[in-house]
Amino acid sequence: MLDWWLPENVSTYGRDIDWLFHLIYYITGITAILVFVTMLVFLVMYKDRPGRRARYTHGNATLEIVWTVVPALILVILTFLSVPAWSKIKMSLPPPSDFVLQVTAKQFNWQVTYPGADGKFGTGDDKTLLDEMHVPVNKVVHIHLRSQDVIHSFFVPQFRMKQDAVPGREIVQWFEASKVGKYELPCAELCGFGHSGMRGWIYVHTPDEYAKWAAENLKAEAAPAAEGEKKAEDTKAEETKPASPAAAKGGKAKR
Ligand SMILES: [Cu+2]
């Protein structure tokens, strides 16, 4: 019923998230309506009337217990209902995948590294793209998520995937996209001045298209990474520009 509101789900585990979201939405929505209706009824019922005197009340212990225990029970039930989704998505990695990517966040880009032919990171044939990721459809993708500076958040709304990138840690997450397309990868953590511009794109290809793309672009001398480096330099230049007058001032002040 609320499907029109959320972005299209193209992840194998998206439905597990969506039904919990909808359940919580209905519970909180109905509660909000009940609270507001009760408040309005009471406003009318207990409004000032000529000849009626205010009466002091000590409250109602039964009512207090009921409205404490019921929400507490709802929260406990929600916790248990979310355990299967949480353990499936966050606590365990699905069948070993041979498709592993390293994503390193930095102010204000996503660096996506492919391990190259040897399947190992940190070797000469690694290929790093800036703000773009290409994956095949219906393939489990493991992401080794890191941050170079501050906390960022890897967020793909259509994949129902969100994970903080924390400096000093490598966090492994996964997804399996079920539909070909181009999906936005914004940073969902306020990570600095350029946060709003920190976004990349995930391209989900058919296996054939992906193989073609990989053959053309994952070779060590291929173009996109060079473009990526250029983009990184441009970003660097932009970052240093506004800082330089201040730095110059600072330098003068010292002298
Ligand atoms: Cu960020």
PDB file of C-alpha atoms and ligand atoms in Angstrom:
ATOM      1  CA  MET A   1       0.000   0.000   0.000  1.00  0.00           C
ATOM      2  CA  LEU A   2       2.899   2.321   0.758  1.00  0.00           C
ATOM      3  CA  ASP A   3       4.979   1.070  -2.150  1.00  0.00           C
ATOM      4  CA  TRP A   4       4.463   4.305  -4.070  1.00  0.00           C
ATOM      5  CA  TRP A   5       6.303   6.123  -1.303  1.00  0.00           C
ATOM      6  CA  LEU A   6       9.533   4.157  -1.153  1.00  0.00           C
ATOM      7  CA  PRO A   7      11.975   4.031  -4.043  1.00  0.00           C
ATOM      8  CA  GLU A   8      11.692   0.908  -6.172  1.00  0.00           C
ATOM      9  CA  ASN A   9      13.202  -2.122  -4.485  1.00  0.00           C
ATOM     10  CA  VAL A  10      15.774  -3.930  -6.617  1.00  0.00           C
ATOM     11  CA  SER A  11      17.497  -5.882  -3.873  1.00  0.00           C
ATOM     12  CA  THR A  12      16.950  -9.505  -2.943  1.00  0.00           C
ATOM     13  CA  TYR A  13      16.546  -8.572   0.737  1.00  0.00           C
ATOM     14  CA  GLY A  14      14.571  -5.376   0.156  1.00  0.00           C
ATOM     15  CA  ARG A  15      11.215  -6.975   0.949  1.00  0.00           C
ATOM     16  CA  ASP A  16      12.456  -8.052   4.395  1.00  0.00           C
ATOM     17  CA  ILE A  17      13.192  -4.404   5.159  1.00  0.00           C
ATOM     18  CA  ASP A  18      10.070  -2.990   3.537  1.00  0.00           C
ATOM     19  CA  TRP A  19       7.503  -5.044   5.410  1.00  0.00           C
ATOM     20  CA  LEU A  20       9.145  -4.079   8.735  1.00  0.00           C
ATOM     21  CA  PHE A  21       9.149  -0.460   7.642  1.00  0.00           C
ATOM     22  CA  HIS A  22       5.472  -0.654   6.739  1.00  0.00           C
ATOM     23  CA  LEU A  23       4.574  -2.464   9.977  1.00  0.00           C
ATOM     24  CA  ILE A  24       6.326   0.182  12.098  1.00  0.00           C
ATOM     25  CA  TYR A  25       4.810   2.924   9.980  1.00  0.00           C
ATOM     26  CA  TYR A  26       1.265   1.614  10.542  1.00  0.00           C
ATOM     27  CA  ILE A  27       1.792   1.108  14.286  1.00  0.00           C
ATOM     28  CA  THR A  28       3.183   4.608  14.807  1.00  0.00           C
ATOM     29  CA  GLY A  29       0.644   6.137  12.393  1.00  0.00           C
ATOM     30  CA  ILE A  30      -2.352   4.573  14.153  1.00  0.00           C
ATOM     31  CA  THR A  31      -0.906   5.538  17.554  1.00  0.00           C
ATOM     32  CA  ALA A  32      -0.452   9.136  16.405  1.00  0.00           C
ATOM     33  CA  ILE A  33      -4.057   9.305  15.170  1.00  0.00           C
ATOM     34  CA  LEU A  34      -5.404   7.808  18.428  1.00  0.00           C
ATOM     35  CA  VAL A  35      -3.389  10.270  20.529  1.00  0.00           C
ATOM     36  CA  PHE A  36      -4.554  13.289  18.513  1.00  0.00           C
ATOM     37  CA  VAL A  37      -8.215  12.210  18.462  1.00  0.00           C
ATOM     38  CA  THR A  38      -8.141  11.584  22.222  1.00  0.00           C
ATOM     39  CA  MET A  39      -6.540  14.965  22.779  1.00  0.00           C
ATOM     40  CA  LEU A  40      -9.203  16.740  20.706  1.00  0.00           C
ATOM     41  CA  VAL A  41     -12.042  14.865  22.487  1.00  0.00           C
ATOM     42  CA  PHE A  42     -10.598  15.826  25.869  1.00  0.00           C
ATOM     43  CA  LEU A  43     -10.205  19.446  24.798  1.00  0.00           C
ATOM     44  CA  VAL A  44     -13.944  19.589  24.148  1.00  0.00           C
ATOM     45  CA  MET A  45     -15.023  17.369  27.063  1.00  0.00           C
ATOM     46  CA  TYR A  46     -13.075  19.246  29.712  1.00  0.00           C
ATOM     47  CA  LYS A  47     -13.279  22.794  28.448  1.00  0.00           C
ATOM     48  CA  ASP A  48     -14.335  25.491  30.829  1.00  0.00           C
ATOM     49  CA  ARG A  49     -18.101  25.598  31.422  1.00  0.00           C
ATOM     50  CA  PRO A  50     -20.015  27.987  33.663  1.00  0.00           C
ATOM     51  CA  GLY A  51     -20.701  26.507  37.079  1.00  0.00           C
ATOM     52  CA  ARG A  52     -18.279  23.574  36.724  1.00  0.00           C
ATOM     53  CA  ARG A  53     -15.351  23.454  39.149  1.00  0.00           C
ATOM     54  CA  ALA A  54     -11.958  21.886  38.504  1.00  0.00           C
ATOM     55  CA  ARG A  55     -11.388  18.576  40.267  1.00  0.00           C
ATOM     56  CA  TYR A  56      -8.045  17.193  41.359  1.00  0.00           C
ATOM     57  CA  THR A  57      -7.252  13.650  40.248  1.00  0.00           C
ATOM     58  CA  HIS A  58      -4.585  11.256  41.462  1.00  0.00           C
ATOM     59  CA  GLY A  59      -4.526   9.489  38.103  1.00  0.00           C
ATOM     60  CA  ASN A  60      -5.340   5.888  37.363  1.00  0.00           C
ATOM     61  CA  ALA A  61      -2.800   3.181  38.185  1.00  0.00           C
ATOM     62  CA  THR A  62      -4.407   0.592  35.877  1.00  0.00           C
ATOM     63  CA  LEU A  63      -4.299   2.976  32.938  1.00  0.00           C
ATOM     64  CA  GLU A  64      -0.664   3.855  33.676  1.00  0.00           C
ATOM     65  CA  ILE A  65       0.312   0.190  33.734  1.00  0.00           C
ATOM     66  CA  VAL A  66      -1.584  -0.537  30.503  1.00  0.00           C
ATOM     67  CA  TRP A  67      -0.030   2.264  28.496  1.00  0.00           C
ATOM     68  CA  THR A  68       3.432   1.367  29.735  1.00  0.00           C
ATOM     69  CA  VAL A  69       3.188  -2.376  29.225  1.00  0.00           C
ATOM     70  CA  VAL A  70       1.486  -2.309  25.790  1.00  0.00           C
ATOM     71  CA  PRO A  71       4.125  -0.122  24.036  1.00  0.00           C
ATOM     72  CA  ALA A  72       6.895  -2.089  25.765  1.00  0.00           C
ATOM     73  CA  LEU A  73       5.405  -5.332  24.458  1.00  0.00           C
ATOM     74  CA  ILE A  74       5.081  -3.870  20.947  1.00  0.00           C
ATOM     75  CA  LEU A  75       8.762  -2.881  21.030  1.00  0.00           C
ATOM     76  CA  VAL A  76       9.824  -6.350  22.206  1.00  0.00           C
ATOM     77  CA  ILE A  77       7.715  -8.006  19.476  1.00  0.00           C
ATOM     78  CA  LEU A  78       9.166  -5.653  16.831  1.00  0.00           C
ATOM     79  CA  THR A  79      12.656  -6.543  18.017  1.00  0.00           C
ATOM     80  CA  PHE A  80      11.971 -10.261  17.603  1.00  0.00           C
ATOM     81  CA  LEU A  81      10.318  -9.717  14.224  1.00  0.00           C
ATOM     82  CA  SER A  82      13.354  -7.811  12.951  1.00  0.00           C
ATOM     83  CA  VAL A  83      15.903 -10.392  14.102  1.00  0.00           C
ATOM     84  CA  PRO A  84      15.643 -12.609  10.961  1.00  0.00           C
ATOM     85  CA  ALA A  85      16.140  -9.656   8.590  1.00  0.00           C
ATOM     86  CA  TRP A  86      18.950  -8.207  10.705  1.00  0.00           C
ATOM     87  CA  SER A  87      20.844 -11.485  10.927  1.00  0.00           C
ATOM     88  CA  LYS A  88      20.347 -12.223   7.233  1.00  0.00           C
ATOM     89  CA  ILE A  89      21.476  -8.791   6.043  1.00  0.00           C
ATOM     90  CA  LYS A  90      23.952  -7.605   8.636  1.00  0.00           C
ATOM     91  CA  MET A  91      25.203 -10.563  10.656  1.00  0.00           C
ATOM     92  CA  SER A  92      25.952 -13.122   7.990  1.00  0.00           C
ATOM     93  CA  LEU A  93      27.455 -13.097   4.543  1.00  0.00           C
ATOM     94  CA  PRO A  94      25.566 -15.044   1.914  1.00  0.00           C
ATOM     95  CA  PRO A  95      27.253 -17.907   0.014  1.00  0.00           C
ATOM     96  CA  PRO A  96      30.854 -17.037  -0.671  1.00  0.00           C
ATOM     97  CA  SER A  97      30.982 -14.610  -3.529  1.00  0.00           C
ATOM     98  CA  ASP A  98      33.794 -14.343  -5.999  1.00  0.00           C
ATOM     99  CA  PHE A  99      32.734 -10.753  -6.613  1.00  0.00           C
ATOM    100  CA  VAL A 100      34.443  -8.627  -4.005  1.00  0.00           C
ATOM    101  CA  LEU A 101      34.926  -4.873  -4.148  1.00  0.00           C
ATOM    102  CA  GLN A 102      36.704  -2.514  -1.826  1.00  0.00           C
ATOM    103  CA  VAL A 103      34.975   0.801  -1.244  1.00  0.00           C
ATOM    104  CA  THR A 104      36.950   3.514   0.478  1.00  0.00           C
ATOM    105  CA  ALA A 105      35.059   6.653   1.355  1.00  0.00           C
ATOM    106  CA  LYS A 106      36.796   9.975   1.641  1.00  0.00           C
ATOM    107  CA  GLN A 107      35.815  13.621   1.728  1.00  0.00           C
ATOM    108  CA  PHE A 108      34.004  13.717  -0.715  1.00  0.00           C
ATOM    109  CA  ASN A 109      34.150  10.723  -3.008  1.00  0.00           C
ATOM    110  CA  TRP A 110      33.595   7.002  -3.191  1.00  0.00           C
ATOM    111  CA  GLN A 111      36.695   5.106  -4.321  1.00  0.00           C
ATOM    112  CA  VAL A 112      35.661   1.769  -5.731  1.00  0.00           C
ATOM    113  CA  THR A 113      38.497  -0.721  -6.141  1.00  0.00           C
ATOM    114  CA  TYR A 114      38.397  -3.876  -8.254  1.00  0.00           C
ATOM    115  CA  PRO A 115      41.015  -6.468  -7.283  1.00  0.00           C
ATOM    116  CA  GLY A 116      42.096  -7.234 -10.836  1.00  0.00           C
ATOM    117  CA  ALA A 117      42.939 -10.606 -12.326  1.00  0.00           C
ATOM    118  CA  ASP A 118      44.754 -11.934  -9.228  1.00  0.00           C
ATOM    119  CA  GLY A 119      41.646 -11.371  -7.072  1.00  0.00           C
ATOM    120  CA  LYS A 120      43.740  -9.644  -4.384  1.00  0.00           C
ATOM    121  CA  PHE A 121      43.636  -6.072  -3.172  1.00  0.00           C
ATOM    122  CA  GLY A 122      46.774  -4.021  -2.752  1.00  0.00           C
ATOM    123  CA  THR A 123      48.487  -5.435  -5.817  1.00  0.00           C
ATOM    124  CA  GLY A 124      49.555  -3.741  -9.023  1.00  0.00           C
ATOM    125  CA  ASP A 125      46.567  -4.783 -11.117  1.00  0.00           C
ATOM    126  CA  ASP A 126      43.966  -3.188  -8.811  1.00  0.00           C
ATOM    127  CA  LYS A 127      41.692  -0.764 -10.570  1.00  0.00           C
ATOM    128  CA  THR A 128      40.102   2.148  -8.707  1.00  0.00           C
ATOM    129  CA  LEU A 129      37.127   4.061 -10.035  1.00  0.00           C
ATOM    130  CA  LEU A 130      35.842   7.271  -8.597  1.00  0.00           C
ATOM    131  CA  ASP A 131      32.146   7.609  -7.755  1.00  0.00           C
ATOM    132  CA  GLU A 132      31.083   4.738  -9.951  1.00  0.00           C
ATOM    133  CA  MET A 133      30.592   1.036  -9.469  1.00  0.00           C
ATOM    134  CA  HIS A 134      29.674  -1.562 -12.067  1.00  0.00           C
ATOM    135  CA  VAL A 135      28.227  -4.918 -11.087  1.00  0.00           C
ATOM    136  CA  PRO A 136      26.369  -7.726 -12.822  1.00  0.00           C
ATOM    137  CA  VAL A 137      22.696  -8.324 -12.073  1.00  0.00           C
ATOM    138  CA  ASN A 138      21.651 -11.284  -9.855  1.00  0.00           C
ATOM    139  CA  LYS A 139      25.129 -11.577  -8.406  1.00  0.00           C
ATOM    140  CA  VAL A 140      26.052 -11.463  -4.733  1.00  0.00           C
ATOM    141  CA  VAL A 141      28.486  -8.585  -4.300  1.00  0.00           C
ATOM    142  CA  HIS A 142      30.631  -8.274  -1.207  1.00  0.00           C
ATOM    143  CA  ILE A 143      31.707  -4.789  -0.266  1.00  0.00           C
ATOM    144  CA  HIS A 144      34.692  -4.187   1.980  1.00  0.00           C
ATOM    145  CA  LEU A 145      33.888  -0.765   3.294  1.00  0.00           C
ATOM    146  CA  ARG A 146      36.470   1.607   4.711  1.00  0.00           C
ATOM    147  CA  SER A 147      36.920   5.298   5.342  1.00  0.00           C
ATOM    148  CA  GLN A 148      40.003   7.352   4.789  1.00  0.00           C
ATOM    149  CA  ASP A 149      39.059  10.261   7.025  1.00  0.00           C
ATOM    150  CA  VAL A 150      35.718  10.736   8.802  1.00  0.00           C
ATOM    151  CA  ILE A 151      32.540   8.696   9.180  1.00  0.00           C
ATOM    152  CA  HIS A 152      30.595   8.351   5.918  1.00  0.00           C
ATOM    153  CA  SER A 153      27.535   6.271   5.160  1.00  0.00           C
ATOM    154  CA  PHE A 154      27.199   4.013   2.138  1.00  0.00           C
ATOM    155  CA  PHE A 155      23.537   4.312   1.177  1.00  0.00           C
ATOM    156  CA  VAL A 156      21.743   2.820  -1.806  1.00  0.00           C
ATOM    157  CA  PRO A 157      18.019   3.481  -1.347  1.00  0.00           C
ATOM    158  CA  GLN A 158      16.914   1.049  -4.093  1.00  0.00           C
ATOM    159  CA  PHE A 159      19.057  -1.715  -2.545  1.00  0.00           C
ATOM    160  CA  ARG A 160      17.703  -0.960   0.966  1.00  0.00           C
ATOM    161  CA  MET A 161      21.328  -0.903   1.981  1.00  0.00           C
ATOM    162  CA  LYS A 162      22.920   1.497   4.415  1.00  0.00           C
ATOM    163  CA  GLN A 163      26.175   1.120   6.291  1.00  0.00           C
ATOM    164  CA  ASP A 164      28.497   3.567   7.988  1.00  0.00           C
ATOM    165  CA  ALA A 165      32.090   3.648   6.823  1.00  0.00           C
ATOM    166  CA  VAL A 166      34.196   4.061   9.951  1.00  0.00           C
ATOM    167  CA  PRO A 167      37.853   5.154   9.961  1.00  0.00           C
ATOM    168  CA  GLY A 168      40.146   2.388  11.161  1.00  0.00           C
ATOM    169  CA  ARG A 169      37.682  -0.395  10.430  1.00  0.00           C
ATOM    170  CA  GLU A 170      36.854  -2.572   7.465  1.00  0.00           C
ATOM    171  CA  ILE A 171      33.189  -3.521   7.438  1.00  0.00           C
ATOM    172  CA  VAL A 172      32.019  -6.226   5.076  1.00  0.00           C
ATOM    173  CA  GLN A 173      28.506  -5.887   3.654  1.00  0.00           C
ATOM    174  CA  TRP A 174      26.699  -7.427   0.712  1.00  0.00           C
ATOM    175  CA  PHE A 175      23.912  -6.938  -1.779  1.00  0.00           C
ATOM    176  CA  GLU A 176      22.415  -8.691  -4.742  1.00  0.00           C
ATOM    177  CA  ALA A 177      20.728  -6.436  -7.265  1.00  0.00           C
ATOM    178  CA  SER A 178      17.809  -8.001  -9.118  1.00  0.00           C
ATOM    179  CA  LYS A 179      17.264  -5.425 -11.830  1.00  0.00           C
ATOM    180  CA  VAL A 180      19.483  -3.796 -14.429  1.00  0.00           C
ATOM    181  CA  GLY A 181      19.768  -0.028 -14.036  1.00  0.00           C
ATOM    182  CA  LYS A 182      21.636   2.959 -12.690  1.00  0.00           C
ATOM    183  CA  TYR A 183      21.229   3.632  -8.977  1.00  0.00           C
ATOM    184  CA  GLU A 184      22.325   6.538  -6.853  1.00  0.00           C
ATOM    185  CA  LEU A 185      24.898   6.059  -4.101  1.00  0.00           C
ATOM    186  CA  PRO A 186      24.728   9.130  -1.876  1.00  0.00           C
ATOM    187  CA  CYS A 187      26.657   9.573   1.349  1.00  0.00           C
ATOM    188  CA  ALA A 188      24.118   9.511   4.171  1.00  0.00           C
ATOM    189  CA  GLU A 189      26.322  10.896   6.918  1.00  0.00           C
ATOM    190  CA  LEU A 190      26.992  14.601   7.296  1.00  0.00           C
ATOM    191  CA  CYS A 191      30.712  14.287   6.666  1.00  0.00           C
ATOM    192  CA  GLY A 192      31.868  17.817   5.999  1.00  0.00           C
ATOM    193  CA  PHE A 193      31.476  20.858   3.794  1.00  0.00           C
ATOM    194  CA  GLY A 194      31.130  18.918   0.532  1.00  0.00           C
ATOM    195  CA  HIS A 195      28.819  16.234   1.932  1.00  0.00           C
ATOM    196  CA  SER A 196      25.864  17.139  -0.265  1.00  0.00           C
ATOM    197  CA  GLY A 197      27.975  16.624  -3.381  1.00  0.00           C
ATOM    198  CA  MET A 198      29.287  13.243  -2.270  1.00  0.00           C
ATOM    199  CA  ARG A 199      27.491  10.756  -4.438  1.00  0.00           C
ATOM    200  CA  GLY A 200      28.279   8.038  -6.863  1.00  0.00           C
ATOM    201  CA  TRP A 201      26.372   5.758  -9.203  1.00  0.00           C
ATOM    202  CA  ILE A 202      26.010   2.020  -9.245  1.00  0.00           C
ATOM    203  CA  TYR A 203      25.490   0.530 -12.689  1.00  0.00           C
ATOM    204  CA  VAL A 204      23.849  -2.886 -12.664  1.00  0.00           C
ATOM    205  CA  HIS A 205      24.479  -4.654 -15.973  1.00  0.00           C
ATOM    206  CA  THR A 206      23.381  -7.885 -17.567  1.00  0.00           C
ATOM    207  CA  PRO A 207      26.199 -10.486 -17.294  1.00  0.00           C
ATOM    208  CA  ASP A 208      27.149  -9.969 -20.951  1.00  0.00           C
ATOM    209  CA  GLU A 209      27.196  -6.204 -20.688  1.00  0.00           C
ATOM    210  CA  TYR A 210      29.215  -6.441 -17.495  1.00  0.00           C
ATOM    211  CA  ALA A 211      31.774  -8.749 -19.085  1.00  0.00           C
ATOM    212  CA  LYS A 212      32.094  -6.291 -21.940  1.00  0.00           C
ATOM    213  CA  TRP A 213      32.467  -3.333 -19.605  1.00  0.00           C
ATOM    214  CA  ALA A 214      35.045  -5.193 -17.484  1.00  0.00           C
ATOM    215  CA  ALA A 215      37.082  -6.175 -20.521  1.00  0.00           C
ATOM    216  CA  GLU A 216      37.184  -2.582 -21.661  1.00  0.00           C
ATOM    217  CA  ASN A 217      37.649  -0.817 -18.353  1.00  0.00           C
ATOM    218  CA  LEU A 218      39.332  -3.034 -15.791  1.00  0.00           C
ATOM    219  CA  LYS A 219      42.600  -3.329 -17.610  1.00  0.00           C
ATOM    220  CA  ALA A 220      45.408  -1.519 -15.809  1.00  0.00           C
ATOM    221  CA  GLU A 221      45.863   1.026 -18.583  1.00  0.00           C
ATOM    222  CA  ALA A 222      42.138   1.643 -19.245  1.00  0.00           C
ATOM    223  CA  ALA A 223      40.716   5.119 -19.273  1.00  0.00           C
ATOM    224  CA  PRO A 224      38.116   5.472 -16.457  1.00  0.00           C
ATOM    225  CA  ALA A 225      40.601   5.351 -13.597  1.00  0.00           C
ATOM    226  CA  ALA A 226      42.674   8.036 -15.281  1.00  0.00           C
ATOM    227  CA  GLU A 227      39.505  10.074 -15.530  1.00  0.00           C
ATOM    228  CA  GLY A 228      38.872   9.229 -11.915  1.00  0.00           C
ATOM    229  CA  GLU A 229      42.272  10.504 -10.866  1.00  0.00           C
ATOM    230  CA  LYS A 230      41.714  13.662 -12.841  1.00  0.00           C
ATOM    231  CA  LYS A 231      38.369  14.120 -11.114  1.00  0.00           C
ATOM    232  CA  ALA A 232      40.061  13.550  -7.755  1.00  0.00           C
ATOM    233  CA  GLU A 233      42.624  16.213  -8.564  1.00  0.00           C
ATOM    234  CA  ASP A 234      39.869  18.610  -9.608  1.00  0.00           C
ATOM    235  CA  THR A 235      38.066  17.972  -6.345  1.00  0.00           C
ATOM    236  CA  LYS A 236      41.302  18.503  -4.463  1.00  0.00           C
ATOM    237  CA  ALA A 237      41.851  21.769  -6.266  1.00  0.00           C
ATOM    238  CA  GLU A 238      38.330  22.867  -5.369  1.00  0.00           C
ATOM    239  CA  GLU A 239      38.889  21.902  -1.777  1.00  0.00           C
ATOM    240  CA  THR A 240      42.143  23.792  -1.446  1.00  0.00           C
ATOM    241  CA  LYS A 241      40.888  26.927  -3.204  1.00  0.00           C
ATOM    242  CA  PRO A 242      38.621  28.288  -0.481  1.00  0.00           C
ATOM    243  CA  ALA A 243      41.164  27.261   2.151  1.00  0.00           C
ATOM    244  CA  SER A 244      44.140  29.053   0.618  1.00  0.00           C
ATOM    245  CA  PRO A 245      43.193  32.703   1.332  1.00  0.00           C
ATOM    246  CA  ALA A 246      42.614  31.780   4.971  1.00  0.00           C
ATOM    247  CA  ALA A 247      45.880  29.869   5.074  1.00  0.00           C
ATOM    248  CA  ALA A 248      47.667  32.863   3.559  1.00  0.00           C
ATOM    249  CA  LYS A 249      46.121  35.118   6.193  1.00  0.00           C
ATOM    250  CA  GLY A 250      47.145  32.694   8.911  1.00  0.00           C
ATOM    251  CA  GLY A 251      50.687  32.705   7.564  1.00  0.00           C
ATOM    252  CA  LYS A 252      50.832  36.520   7.573  1.00  0.00           C
ATOM    253  CA  ALA A 253      49.455  36.756  11.086  1.00  0.00           C
ATOM    254  CA  LYS A 254      52.216  34.503  12.364  1.00  0.00           C
ATOM    255  CA  ARG A 255      54.886  36.699  10.900  1.00  0.00           C
TER     256      ARG A 255
HETATM  257 CU    CU B   1      30.455  11.367   3.249  1.00  0.00          CU
END
